[in-house]
Short mmCIF file of N, CA and C in Angstrom, two decimals:
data_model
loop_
_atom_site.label_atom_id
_atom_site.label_comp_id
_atom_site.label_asym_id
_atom_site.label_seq_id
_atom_site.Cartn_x
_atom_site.Cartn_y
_atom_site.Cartn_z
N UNK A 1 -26.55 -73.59 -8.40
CA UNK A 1 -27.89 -73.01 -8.44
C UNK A 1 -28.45 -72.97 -7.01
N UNK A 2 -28.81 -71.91 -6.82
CA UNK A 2 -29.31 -71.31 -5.14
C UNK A 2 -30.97 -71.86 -5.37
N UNK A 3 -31.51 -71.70 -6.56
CA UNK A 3 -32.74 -72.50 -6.78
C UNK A 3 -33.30 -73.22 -8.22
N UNK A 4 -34.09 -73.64 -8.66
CA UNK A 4 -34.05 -74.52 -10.08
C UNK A 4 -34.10 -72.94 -11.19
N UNK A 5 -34.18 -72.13 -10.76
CA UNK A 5 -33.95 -70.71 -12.22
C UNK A 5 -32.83 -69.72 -11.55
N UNK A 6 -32.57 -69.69 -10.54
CA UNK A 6 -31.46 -68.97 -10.09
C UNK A 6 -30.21 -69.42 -8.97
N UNK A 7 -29.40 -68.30 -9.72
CA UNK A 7 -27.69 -69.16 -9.40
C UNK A 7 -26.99 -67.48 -8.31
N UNK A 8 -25.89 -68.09 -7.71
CA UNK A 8 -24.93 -66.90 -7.22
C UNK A 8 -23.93 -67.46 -7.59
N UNK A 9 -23.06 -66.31 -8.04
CA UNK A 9 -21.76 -66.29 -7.99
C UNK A 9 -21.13 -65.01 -8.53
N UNK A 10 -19.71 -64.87 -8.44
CA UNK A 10 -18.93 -63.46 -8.73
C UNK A 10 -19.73 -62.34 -8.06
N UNK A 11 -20.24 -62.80 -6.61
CA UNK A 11 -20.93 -61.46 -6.02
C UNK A 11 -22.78 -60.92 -6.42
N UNK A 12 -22.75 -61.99 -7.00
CA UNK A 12 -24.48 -61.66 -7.53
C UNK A 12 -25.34 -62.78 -7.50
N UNK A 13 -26.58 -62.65 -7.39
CA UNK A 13 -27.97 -63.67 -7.69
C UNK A 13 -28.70 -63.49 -9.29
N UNK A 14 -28.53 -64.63 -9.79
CA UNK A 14 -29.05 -64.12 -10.93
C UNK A 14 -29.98 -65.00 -11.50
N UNK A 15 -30.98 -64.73 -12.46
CA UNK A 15 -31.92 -65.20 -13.29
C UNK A 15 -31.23 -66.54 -14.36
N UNK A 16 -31.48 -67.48 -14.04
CA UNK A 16 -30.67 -68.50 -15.47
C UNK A 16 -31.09 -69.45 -16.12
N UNK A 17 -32.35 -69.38 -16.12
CA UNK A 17 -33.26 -70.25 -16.78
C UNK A 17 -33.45 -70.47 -18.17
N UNK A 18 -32.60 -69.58 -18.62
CA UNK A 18 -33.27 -69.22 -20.12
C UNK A 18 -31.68 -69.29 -21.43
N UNK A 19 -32.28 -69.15 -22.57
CA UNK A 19 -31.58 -69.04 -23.23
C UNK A 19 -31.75 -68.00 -24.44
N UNK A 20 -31.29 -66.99 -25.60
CA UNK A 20 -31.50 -66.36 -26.04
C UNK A 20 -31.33 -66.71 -28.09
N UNK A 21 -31.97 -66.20 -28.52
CA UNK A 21 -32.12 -67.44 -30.21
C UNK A 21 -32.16 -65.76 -31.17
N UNK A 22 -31.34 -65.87 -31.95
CA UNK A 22 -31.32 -65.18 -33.32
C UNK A 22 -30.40 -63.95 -32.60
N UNK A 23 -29.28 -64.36 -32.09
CA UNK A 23 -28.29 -62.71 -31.45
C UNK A 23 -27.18 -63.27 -32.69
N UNK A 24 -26.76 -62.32 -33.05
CA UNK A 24 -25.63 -62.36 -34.05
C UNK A 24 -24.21 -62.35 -33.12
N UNK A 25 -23.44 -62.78 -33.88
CA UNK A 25 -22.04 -63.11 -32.72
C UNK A 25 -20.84 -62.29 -32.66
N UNK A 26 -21.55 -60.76 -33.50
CA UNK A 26 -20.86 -59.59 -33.48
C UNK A 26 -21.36 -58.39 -33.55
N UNK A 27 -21.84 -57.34 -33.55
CA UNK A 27 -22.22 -55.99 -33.50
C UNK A 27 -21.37 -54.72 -33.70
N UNK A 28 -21.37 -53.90 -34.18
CA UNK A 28 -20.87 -53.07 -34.67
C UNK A 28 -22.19 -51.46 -33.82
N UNK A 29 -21.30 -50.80 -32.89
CA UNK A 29 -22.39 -49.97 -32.23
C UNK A 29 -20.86 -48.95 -31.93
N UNK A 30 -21.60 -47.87 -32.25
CA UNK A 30 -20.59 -46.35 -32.12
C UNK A 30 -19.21 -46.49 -32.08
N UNK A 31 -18.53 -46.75 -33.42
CA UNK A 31 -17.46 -47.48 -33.65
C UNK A 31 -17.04 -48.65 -32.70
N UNK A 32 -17.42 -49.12 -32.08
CA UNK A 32 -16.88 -50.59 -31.36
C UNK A 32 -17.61 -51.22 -32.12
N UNK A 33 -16.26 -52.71 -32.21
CA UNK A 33 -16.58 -54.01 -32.69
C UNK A 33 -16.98 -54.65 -31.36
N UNK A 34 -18.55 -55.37 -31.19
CA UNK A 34 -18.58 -56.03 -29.78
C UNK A 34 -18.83 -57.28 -29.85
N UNK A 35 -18.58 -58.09 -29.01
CA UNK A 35 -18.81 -59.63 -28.99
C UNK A 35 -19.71 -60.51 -28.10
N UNK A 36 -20.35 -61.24 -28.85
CA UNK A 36 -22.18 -61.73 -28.09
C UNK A 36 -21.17 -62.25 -26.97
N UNK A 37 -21.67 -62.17 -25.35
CA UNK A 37 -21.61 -62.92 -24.51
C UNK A 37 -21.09 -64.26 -25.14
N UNK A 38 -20.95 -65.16 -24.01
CA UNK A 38 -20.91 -66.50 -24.22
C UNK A 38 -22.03 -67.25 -23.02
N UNK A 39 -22.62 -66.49 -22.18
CA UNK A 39 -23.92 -67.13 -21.28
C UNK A 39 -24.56 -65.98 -21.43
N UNK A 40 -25.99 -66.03 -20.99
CA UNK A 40 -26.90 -64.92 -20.52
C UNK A 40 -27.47 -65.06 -19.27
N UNK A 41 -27.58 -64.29 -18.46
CA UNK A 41 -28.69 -64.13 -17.16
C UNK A 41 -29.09 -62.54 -16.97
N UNK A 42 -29.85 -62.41 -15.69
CA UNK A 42 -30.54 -61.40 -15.80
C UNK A 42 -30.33 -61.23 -14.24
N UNK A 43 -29.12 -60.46 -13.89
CA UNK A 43 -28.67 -59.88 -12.62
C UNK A 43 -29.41 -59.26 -11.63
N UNK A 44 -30.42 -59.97 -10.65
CA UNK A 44 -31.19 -59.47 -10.08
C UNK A 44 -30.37 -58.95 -8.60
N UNK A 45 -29.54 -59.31 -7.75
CA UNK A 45 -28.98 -58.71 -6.68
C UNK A 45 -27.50 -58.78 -6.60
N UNK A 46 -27.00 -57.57 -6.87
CA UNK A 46 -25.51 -57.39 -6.64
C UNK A 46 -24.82 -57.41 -5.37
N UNK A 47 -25.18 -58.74 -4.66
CA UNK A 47 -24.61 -58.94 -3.00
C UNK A 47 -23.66 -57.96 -2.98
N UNK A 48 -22.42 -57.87 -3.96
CA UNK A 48 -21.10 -57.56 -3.60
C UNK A 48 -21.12 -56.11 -3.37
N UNK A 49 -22.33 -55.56 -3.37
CA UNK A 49 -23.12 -53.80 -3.39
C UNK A 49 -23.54 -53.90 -2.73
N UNK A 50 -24.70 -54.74 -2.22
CA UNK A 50 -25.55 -54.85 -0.97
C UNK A 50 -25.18 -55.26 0.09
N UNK A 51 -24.10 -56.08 0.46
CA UNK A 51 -23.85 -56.45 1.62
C UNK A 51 -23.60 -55.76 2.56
N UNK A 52 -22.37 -54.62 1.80
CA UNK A 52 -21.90 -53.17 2.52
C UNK A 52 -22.40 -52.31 3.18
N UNK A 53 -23.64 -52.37 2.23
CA UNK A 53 -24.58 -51.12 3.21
C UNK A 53 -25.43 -51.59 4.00
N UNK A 54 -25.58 -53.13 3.94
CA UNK A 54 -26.27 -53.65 5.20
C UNK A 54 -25.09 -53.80 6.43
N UNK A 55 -24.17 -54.35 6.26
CA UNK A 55 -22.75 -54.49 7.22
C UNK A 55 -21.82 -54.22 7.07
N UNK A 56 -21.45 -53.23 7.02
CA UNK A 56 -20.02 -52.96 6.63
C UNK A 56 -18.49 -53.60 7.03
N UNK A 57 -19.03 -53.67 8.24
CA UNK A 57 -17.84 -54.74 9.15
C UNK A 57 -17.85 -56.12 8.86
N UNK A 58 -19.22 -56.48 8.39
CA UNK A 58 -19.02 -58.04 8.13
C UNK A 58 -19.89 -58.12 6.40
N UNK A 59 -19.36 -57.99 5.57
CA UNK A 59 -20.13 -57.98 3.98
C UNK A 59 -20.61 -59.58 3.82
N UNK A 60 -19.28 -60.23 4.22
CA UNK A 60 -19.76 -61.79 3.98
C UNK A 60 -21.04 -62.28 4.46
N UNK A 61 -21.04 -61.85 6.00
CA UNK A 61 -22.49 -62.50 6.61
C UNK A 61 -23.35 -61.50 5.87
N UNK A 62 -23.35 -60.50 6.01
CA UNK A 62 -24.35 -59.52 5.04
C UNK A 62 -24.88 -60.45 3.96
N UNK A 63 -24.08 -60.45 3.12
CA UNK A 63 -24.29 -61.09 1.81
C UNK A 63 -25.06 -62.71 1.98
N UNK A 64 -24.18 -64.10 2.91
CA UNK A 64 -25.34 -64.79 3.39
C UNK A 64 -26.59 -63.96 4.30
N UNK A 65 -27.10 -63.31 4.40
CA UNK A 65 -28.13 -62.78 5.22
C UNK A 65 -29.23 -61.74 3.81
N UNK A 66 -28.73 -61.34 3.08
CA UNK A 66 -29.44 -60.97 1.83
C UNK A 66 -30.02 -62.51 0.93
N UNK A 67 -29.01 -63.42 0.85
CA UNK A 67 -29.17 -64.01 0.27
C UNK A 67 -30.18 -65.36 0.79
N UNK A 68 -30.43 -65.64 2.41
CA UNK A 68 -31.50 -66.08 2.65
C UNK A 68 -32.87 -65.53 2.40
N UNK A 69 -32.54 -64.28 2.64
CA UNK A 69 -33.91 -63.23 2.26
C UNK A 69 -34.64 -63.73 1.27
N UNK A 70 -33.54 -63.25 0.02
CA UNK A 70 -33.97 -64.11 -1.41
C UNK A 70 -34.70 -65.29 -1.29
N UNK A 71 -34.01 -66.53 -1.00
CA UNK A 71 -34.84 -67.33 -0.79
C UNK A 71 -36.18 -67.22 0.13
N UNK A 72 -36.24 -66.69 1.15
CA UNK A 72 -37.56 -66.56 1.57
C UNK A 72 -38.51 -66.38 0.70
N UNK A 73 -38.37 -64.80 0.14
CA UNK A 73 -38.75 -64.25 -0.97
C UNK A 73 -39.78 -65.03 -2.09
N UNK A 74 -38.44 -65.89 -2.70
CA UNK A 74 -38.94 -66.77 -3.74
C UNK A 74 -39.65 -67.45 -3.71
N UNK A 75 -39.85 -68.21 -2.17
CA UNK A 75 -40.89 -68.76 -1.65
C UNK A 75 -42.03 -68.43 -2.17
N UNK A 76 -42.49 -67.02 -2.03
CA UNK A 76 -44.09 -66.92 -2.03
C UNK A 76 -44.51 -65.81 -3.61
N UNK A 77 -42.82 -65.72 -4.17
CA UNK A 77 -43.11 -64.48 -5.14
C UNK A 77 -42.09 -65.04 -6.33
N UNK A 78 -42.60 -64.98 -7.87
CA UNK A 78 -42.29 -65.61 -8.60
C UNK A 78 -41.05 -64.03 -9.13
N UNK A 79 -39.91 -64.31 -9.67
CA UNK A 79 -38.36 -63.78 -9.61
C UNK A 79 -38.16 -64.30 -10.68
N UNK A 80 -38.60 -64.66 -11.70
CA UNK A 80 -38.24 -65.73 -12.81
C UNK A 80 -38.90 -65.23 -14.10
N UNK A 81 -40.10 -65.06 -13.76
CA UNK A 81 -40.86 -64.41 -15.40
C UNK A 81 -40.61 -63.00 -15.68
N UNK A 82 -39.66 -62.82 -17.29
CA UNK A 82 -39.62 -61.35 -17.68
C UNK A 82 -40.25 -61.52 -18.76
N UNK A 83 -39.46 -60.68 -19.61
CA UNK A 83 -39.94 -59.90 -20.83
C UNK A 83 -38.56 -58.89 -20.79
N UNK A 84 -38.31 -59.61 -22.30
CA UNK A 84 -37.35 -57.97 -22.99
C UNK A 84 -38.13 -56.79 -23.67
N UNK A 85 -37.92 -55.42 -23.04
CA UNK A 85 -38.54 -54.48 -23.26
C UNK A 85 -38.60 -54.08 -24.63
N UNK A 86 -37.35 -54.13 -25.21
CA UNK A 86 -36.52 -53.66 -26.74
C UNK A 86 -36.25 -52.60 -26.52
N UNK A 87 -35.52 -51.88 -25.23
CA UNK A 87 -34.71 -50.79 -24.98
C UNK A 87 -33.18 -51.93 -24.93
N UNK A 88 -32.40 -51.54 -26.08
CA UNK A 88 -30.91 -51.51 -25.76
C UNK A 88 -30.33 -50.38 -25.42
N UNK A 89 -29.17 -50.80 -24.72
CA UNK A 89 -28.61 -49.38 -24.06
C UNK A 89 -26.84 -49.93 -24.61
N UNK A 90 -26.26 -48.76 -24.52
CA UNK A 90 -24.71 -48.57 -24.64
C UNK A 90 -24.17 -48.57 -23.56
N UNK A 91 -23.49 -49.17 -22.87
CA UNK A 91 -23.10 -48.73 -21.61
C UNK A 91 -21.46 -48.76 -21.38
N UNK A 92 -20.93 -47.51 -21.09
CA UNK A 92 -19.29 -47.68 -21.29
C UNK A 92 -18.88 -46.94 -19.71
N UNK A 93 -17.98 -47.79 -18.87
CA UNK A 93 -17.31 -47.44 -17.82
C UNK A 93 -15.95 -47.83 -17.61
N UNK A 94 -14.99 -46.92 -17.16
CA UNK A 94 -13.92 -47.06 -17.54
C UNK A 94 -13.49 -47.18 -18.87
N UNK A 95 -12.49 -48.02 -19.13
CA UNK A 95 -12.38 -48.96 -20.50
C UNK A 95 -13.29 -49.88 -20.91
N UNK A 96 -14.07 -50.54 -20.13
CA UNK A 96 -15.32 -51.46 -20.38
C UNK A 96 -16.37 -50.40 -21.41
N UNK A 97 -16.72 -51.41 -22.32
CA UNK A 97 -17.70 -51.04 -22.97
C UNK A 97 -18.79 -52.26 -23.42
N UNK A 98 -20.33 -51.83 -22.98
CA UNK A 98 -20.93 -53.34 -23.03
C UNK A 98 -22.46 -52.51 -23.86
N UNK A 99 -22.98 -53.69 -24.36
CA UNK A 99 -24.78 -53.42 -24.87
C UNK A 99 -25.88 -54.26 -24.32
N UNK A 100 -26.30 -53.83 -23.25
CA UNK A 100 -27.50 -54.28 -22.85
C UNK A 100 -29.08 -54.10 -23.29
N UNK A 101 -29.55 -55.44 -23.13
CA UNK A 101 -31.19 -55.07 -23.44
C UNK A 101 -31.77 -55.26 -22.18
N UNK A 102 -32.94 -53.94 -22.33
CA UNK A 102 -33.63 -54.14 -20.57
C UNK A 102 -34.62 -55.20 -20.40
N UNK A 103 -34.96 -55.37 -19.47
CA UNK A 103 -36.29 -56.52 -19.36
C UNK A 103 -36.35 -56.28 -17.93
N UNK A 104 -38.04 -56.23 -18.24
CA UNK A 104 -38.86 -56.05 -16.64
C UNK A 104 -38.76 -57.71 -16.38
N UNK A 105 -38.55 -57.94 -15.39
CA UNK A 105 -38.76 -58.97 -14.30
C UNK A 105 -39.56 -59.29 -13.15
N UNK A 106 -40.59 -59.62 -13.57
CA UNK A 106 -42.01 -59.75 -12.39
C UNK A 106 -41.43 -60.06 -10.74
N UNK A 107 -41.97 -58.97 -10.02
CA UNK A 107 -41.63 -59.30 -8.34
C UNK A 107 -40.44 -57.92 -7.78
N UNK A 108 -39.64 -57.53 -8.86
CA UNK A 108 -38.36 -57.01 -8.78
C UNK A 108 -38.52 -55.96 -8.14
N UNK A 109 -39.71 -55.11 -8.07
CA UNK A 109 -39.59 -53.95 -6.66
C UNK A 109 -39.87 -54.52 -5.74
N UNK A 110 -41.02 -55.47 -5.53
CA UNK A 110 -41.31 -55.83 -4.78
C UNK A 110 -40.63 -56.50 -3.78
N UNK A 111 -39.77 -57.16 -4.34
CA UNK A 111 -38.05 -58.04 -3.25
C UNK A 111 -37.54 -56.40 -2.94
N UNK A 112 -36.99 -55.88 -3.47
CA UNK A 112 -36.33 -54.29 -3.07
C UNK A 112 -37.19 -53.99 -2.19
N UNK A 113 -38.55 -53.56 -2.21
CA UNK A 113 -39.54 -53.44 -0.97
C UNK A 113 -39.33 -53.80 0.31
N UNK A 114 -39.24 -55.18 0.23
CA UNK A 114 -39.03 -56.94 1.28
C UNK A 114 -37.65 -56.00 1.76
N UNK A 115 -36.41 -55.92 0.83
CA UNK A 115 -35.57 -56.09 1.46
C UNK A 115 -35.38 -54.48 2.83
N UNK A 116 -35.61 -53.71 1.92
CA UNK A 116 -35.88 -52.57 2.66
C UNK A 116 -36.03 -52.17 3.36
N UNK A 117 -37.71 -53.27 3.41
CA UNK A 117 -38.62 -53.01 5.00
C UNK A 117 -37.73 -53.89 6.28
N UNK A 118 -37.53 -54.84 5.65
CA UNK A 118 -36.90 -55.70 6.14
C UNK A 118 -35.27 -55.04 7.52
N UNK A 119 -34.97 -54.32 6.65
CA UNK A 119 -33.51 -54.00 6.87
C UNK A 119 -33.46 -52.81 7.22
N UNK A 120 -34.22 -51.70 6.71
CA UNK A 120 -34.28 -50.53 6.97
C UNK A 120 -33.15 -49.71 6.27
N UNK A 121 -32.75 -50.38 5.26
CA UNK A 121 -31.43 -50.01 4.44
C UNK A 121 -32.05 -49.32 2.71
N UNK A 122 -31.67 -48.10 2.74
CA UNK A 122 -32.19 -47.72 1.48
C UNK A 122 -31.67 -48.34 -0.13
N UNK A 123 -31.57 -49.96 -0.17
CA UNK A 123 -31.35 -50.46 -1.22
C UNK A 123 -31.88 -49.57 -2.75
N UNK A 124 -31.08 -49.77 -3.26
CA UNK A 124 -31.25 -49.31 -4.54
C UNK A 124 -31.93 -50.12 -5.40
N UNK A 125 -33.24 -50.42 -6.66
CA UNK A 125 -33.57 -51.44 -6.96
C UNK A 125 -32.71 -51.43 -8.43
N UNK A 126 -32.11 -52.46 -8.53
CA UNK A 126 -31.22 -52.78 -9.84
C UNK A 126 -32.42 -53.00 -11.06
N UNK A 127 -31.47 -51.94 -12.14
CA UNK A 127 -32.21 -51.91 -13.37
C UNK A 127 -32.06 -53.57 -13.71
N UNK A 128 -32.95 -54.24 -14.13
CA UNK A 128 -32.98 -55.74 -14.70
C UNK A 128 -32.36 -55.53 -15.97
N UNK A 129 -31.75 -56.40 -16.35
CA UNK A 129 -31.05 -56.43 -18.14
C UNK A 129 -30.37 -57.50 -18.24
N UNK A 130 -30.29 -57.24 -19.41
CA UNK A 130 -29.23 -59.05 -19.94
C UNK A 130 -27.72 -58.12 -20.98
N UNK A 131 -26.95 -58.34 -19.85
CA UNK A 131 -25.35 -57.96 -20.82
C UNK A 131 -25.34 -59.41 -22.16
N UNK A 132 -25.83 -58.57 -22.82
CA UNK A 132 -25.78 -58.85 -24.11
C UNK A 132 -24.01 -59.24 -25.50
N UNK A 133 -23.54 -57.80 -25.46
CA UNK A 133 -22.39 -57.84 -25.58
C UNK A 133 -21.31 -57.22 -25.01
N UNK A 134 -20.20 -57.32 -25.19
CA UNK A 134 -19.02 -56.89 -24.68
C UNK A 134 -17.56 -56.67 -25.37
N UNK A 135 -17.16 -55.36 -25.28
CA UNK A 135 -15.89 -55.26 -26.21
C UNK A 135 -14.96 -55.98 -25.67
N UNK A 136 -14.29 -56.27 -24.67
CA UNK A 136 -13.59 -57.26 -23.57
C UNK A 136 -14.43 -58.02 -23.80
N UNK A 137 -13.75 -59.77 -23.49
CA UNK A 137 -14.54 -60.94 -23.87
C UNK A 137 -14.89 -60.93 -22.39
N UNK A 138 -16.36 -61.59 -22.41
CA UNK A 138 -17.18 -61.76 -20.96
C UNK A 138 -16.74 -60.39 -20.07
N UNK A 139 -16.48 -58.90 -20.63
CA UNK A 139 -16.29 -58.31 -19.23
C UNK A 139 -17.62 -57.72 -19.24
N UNK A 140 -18.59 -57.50 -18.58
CA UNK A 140 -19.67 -56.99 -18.52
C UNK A 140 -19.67 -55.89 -17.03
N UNK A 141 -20.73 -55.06 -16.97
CA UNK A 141 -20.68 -53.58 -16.10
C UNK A 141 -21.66 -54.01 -15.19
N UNK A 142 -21.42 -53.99 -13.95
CA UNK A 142 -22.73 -54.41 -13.03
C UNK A 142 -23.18 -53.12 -12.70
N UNK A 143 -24.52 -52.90 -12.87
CA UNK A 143 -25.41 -51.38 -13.03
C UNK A 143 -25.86 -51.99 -11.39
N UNK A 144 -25.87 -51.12 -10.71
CA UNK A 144 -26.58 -51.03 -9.43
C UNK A 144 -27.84 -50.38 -9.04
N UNK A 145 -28.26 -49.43 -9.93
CA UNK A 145 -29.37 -48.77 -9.83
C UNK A 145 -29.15 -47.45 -10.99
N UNK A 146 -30.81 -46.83 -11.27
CA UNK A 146 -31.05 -46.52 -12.31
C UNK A 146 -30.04 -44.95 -12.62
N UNK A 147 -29.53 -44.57 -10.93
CA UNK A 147 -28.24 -43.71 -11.21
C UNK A 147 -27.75 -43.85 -12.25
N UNK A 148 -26.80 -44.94 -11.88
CA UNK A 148 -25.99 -45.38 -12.37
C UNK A 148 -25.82 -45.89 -13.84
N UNK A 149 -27.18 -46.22 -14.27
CA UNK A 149 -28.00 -46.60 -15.86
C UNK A 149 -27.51 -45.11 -16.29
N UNK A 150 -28.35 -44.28 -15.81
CA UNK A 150 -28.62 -43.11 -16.37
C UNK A 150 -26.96 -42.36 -16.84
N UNK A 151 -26.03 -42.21 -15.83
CA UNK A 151 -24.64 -41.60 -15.65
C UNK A 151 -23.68 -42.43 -16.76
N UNK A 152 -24.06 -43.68 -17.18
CA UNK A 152 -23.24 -44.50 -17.48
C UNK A 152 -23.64 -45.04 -19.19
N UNK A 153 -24.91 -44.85 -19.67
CA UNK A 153 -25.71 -45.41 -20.89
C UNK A 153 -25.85 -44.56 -21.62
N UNK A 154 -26.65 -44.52 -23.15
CA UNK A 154 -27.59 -44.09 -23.92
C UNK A 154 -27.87 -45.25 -24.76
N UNK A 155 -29.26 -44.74 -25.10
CA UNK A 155 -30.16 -45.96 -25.94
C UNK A 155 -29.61 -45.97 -27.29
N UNK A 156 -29.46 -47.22 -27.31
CA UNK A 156 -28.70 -47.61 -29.04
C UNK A 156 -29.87 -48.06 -29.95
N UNK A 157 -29.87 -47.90 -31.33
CA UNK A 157 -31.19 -48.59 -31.82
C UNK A 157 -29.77 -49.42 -32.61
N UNK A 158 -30.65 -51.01 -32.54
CA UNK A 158 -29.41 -52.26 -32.98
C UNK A 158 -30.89 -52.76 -33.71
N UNK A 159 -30.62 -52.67 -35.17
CA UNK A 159 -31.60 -53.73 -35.91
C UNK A 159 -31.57 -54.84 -35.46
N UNK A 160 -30.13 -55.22 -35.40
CA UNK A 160 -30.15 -56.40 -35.43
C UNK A 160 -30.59 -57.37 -34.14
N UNK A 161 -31.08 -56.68 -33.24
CA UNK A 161 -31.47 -57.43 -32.33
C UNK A 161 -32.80 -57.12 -32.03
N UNK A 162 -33.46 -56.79 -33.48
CA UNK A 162 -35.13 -56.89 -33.15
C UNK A 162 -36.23 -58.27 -32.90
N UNK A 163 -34.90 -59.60 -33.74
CA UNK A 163 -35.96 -60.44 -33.44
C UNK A 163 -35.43 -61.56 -32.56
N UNK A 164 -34.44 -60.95 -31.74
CA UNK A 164 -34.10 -62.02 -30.34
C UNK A 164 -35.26 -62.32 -29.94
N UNK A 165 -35.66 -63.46 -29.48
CA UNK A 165 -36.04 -64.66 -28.88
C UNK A 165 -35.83 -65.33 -27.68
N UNK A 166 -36.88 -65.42 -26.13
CA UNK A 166 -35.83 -66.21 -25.07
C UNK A 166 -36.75 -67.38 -25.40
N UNK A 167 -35.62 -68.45 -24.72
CA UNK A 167 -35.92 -70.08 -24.76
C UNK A 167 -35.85 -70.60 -23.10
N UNK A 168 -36.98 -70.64 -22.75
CA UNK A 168 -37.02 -70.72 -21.60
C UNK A 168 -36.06 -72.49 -21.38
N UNK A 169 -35.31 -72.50 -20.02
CA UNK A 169 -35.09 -73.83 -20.06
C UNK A 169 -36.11 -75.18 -19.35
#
């Protein structure tokens, strides 16, 4: 944990405070059988995307150098309080096929802003969501921006995930 609600790893900063109550542990969405996660978070910076277009020659320091930002950031701007919207989406790339629900995340242009001004790098601001399920066990799609939502999704209506629940930790 990079701070007491958020963690890095596999190339990202993410939201992990929380936990999710009443998801069923299978889904059935446009003929795929899919399978609930086994963790949840809420992928706020895809270093392994951002580093590049801040340094191309060096991604690693890039990536520590985004990732102090963050912390600065967090310092003075709360990165932690959402809300699930109740937009699920379908999202299939390549062979991967996953179902996300969106959720606004308080601060989240505003760091994209920071980083921006900061850098002078036209960051993309990542759609917030929680990979929900996945036809591959744990393979989930890292969305980089709302391009990429858009090229890659459509909105699913899933009864069954009208009365998810987060449990903050």
């Amino acid at each position: 944990m990079i701070t007491d609600q958020h963690s890095q790893g596999g190339g990202y900063i993410s939201l992990r405070n929380f936990d999710l109550q009443n998801v069923p542990e299978k889904i059935s969405v446009d003929g795929y059988e899919l399978l609930k996660k086994g963790e949840f978070h809420v992928s706020i910076m895809a270093l392994k995307n951002l580093a590049p277009m801040l340094n191309a020659e060096n991604p690693e320091q890039a990536s520590e150098q985004l990732k102090r930002d963050f912390l600065e950031f967090v310092k003075t701007h709360d990165v932690a309080d959402f809300r699930l919207t109740g937009e699920n989406l379908l999202v299939k790339r390549d062979e991967r096929v996953t179902v996300v629900a969106m959720v606004e995340l308080k601060n989240i242009n505003e760091l994209f802003d920071y980083l921006r001004s900061k850098h002078g790098v036209d960051f993309p601001t990542q759609p917030t969501h929680i990979t929900m399920y996945t036809l591959q066990p744990e393979a989930g799609i890292g969305i980089l921006s709302q391009d990429e939502l858009a090229n890659n999704s459509s909105v699913v209506d899933i009864p069954a995930l009208a009365n998810v629940e987060i449990e903050h930790a």
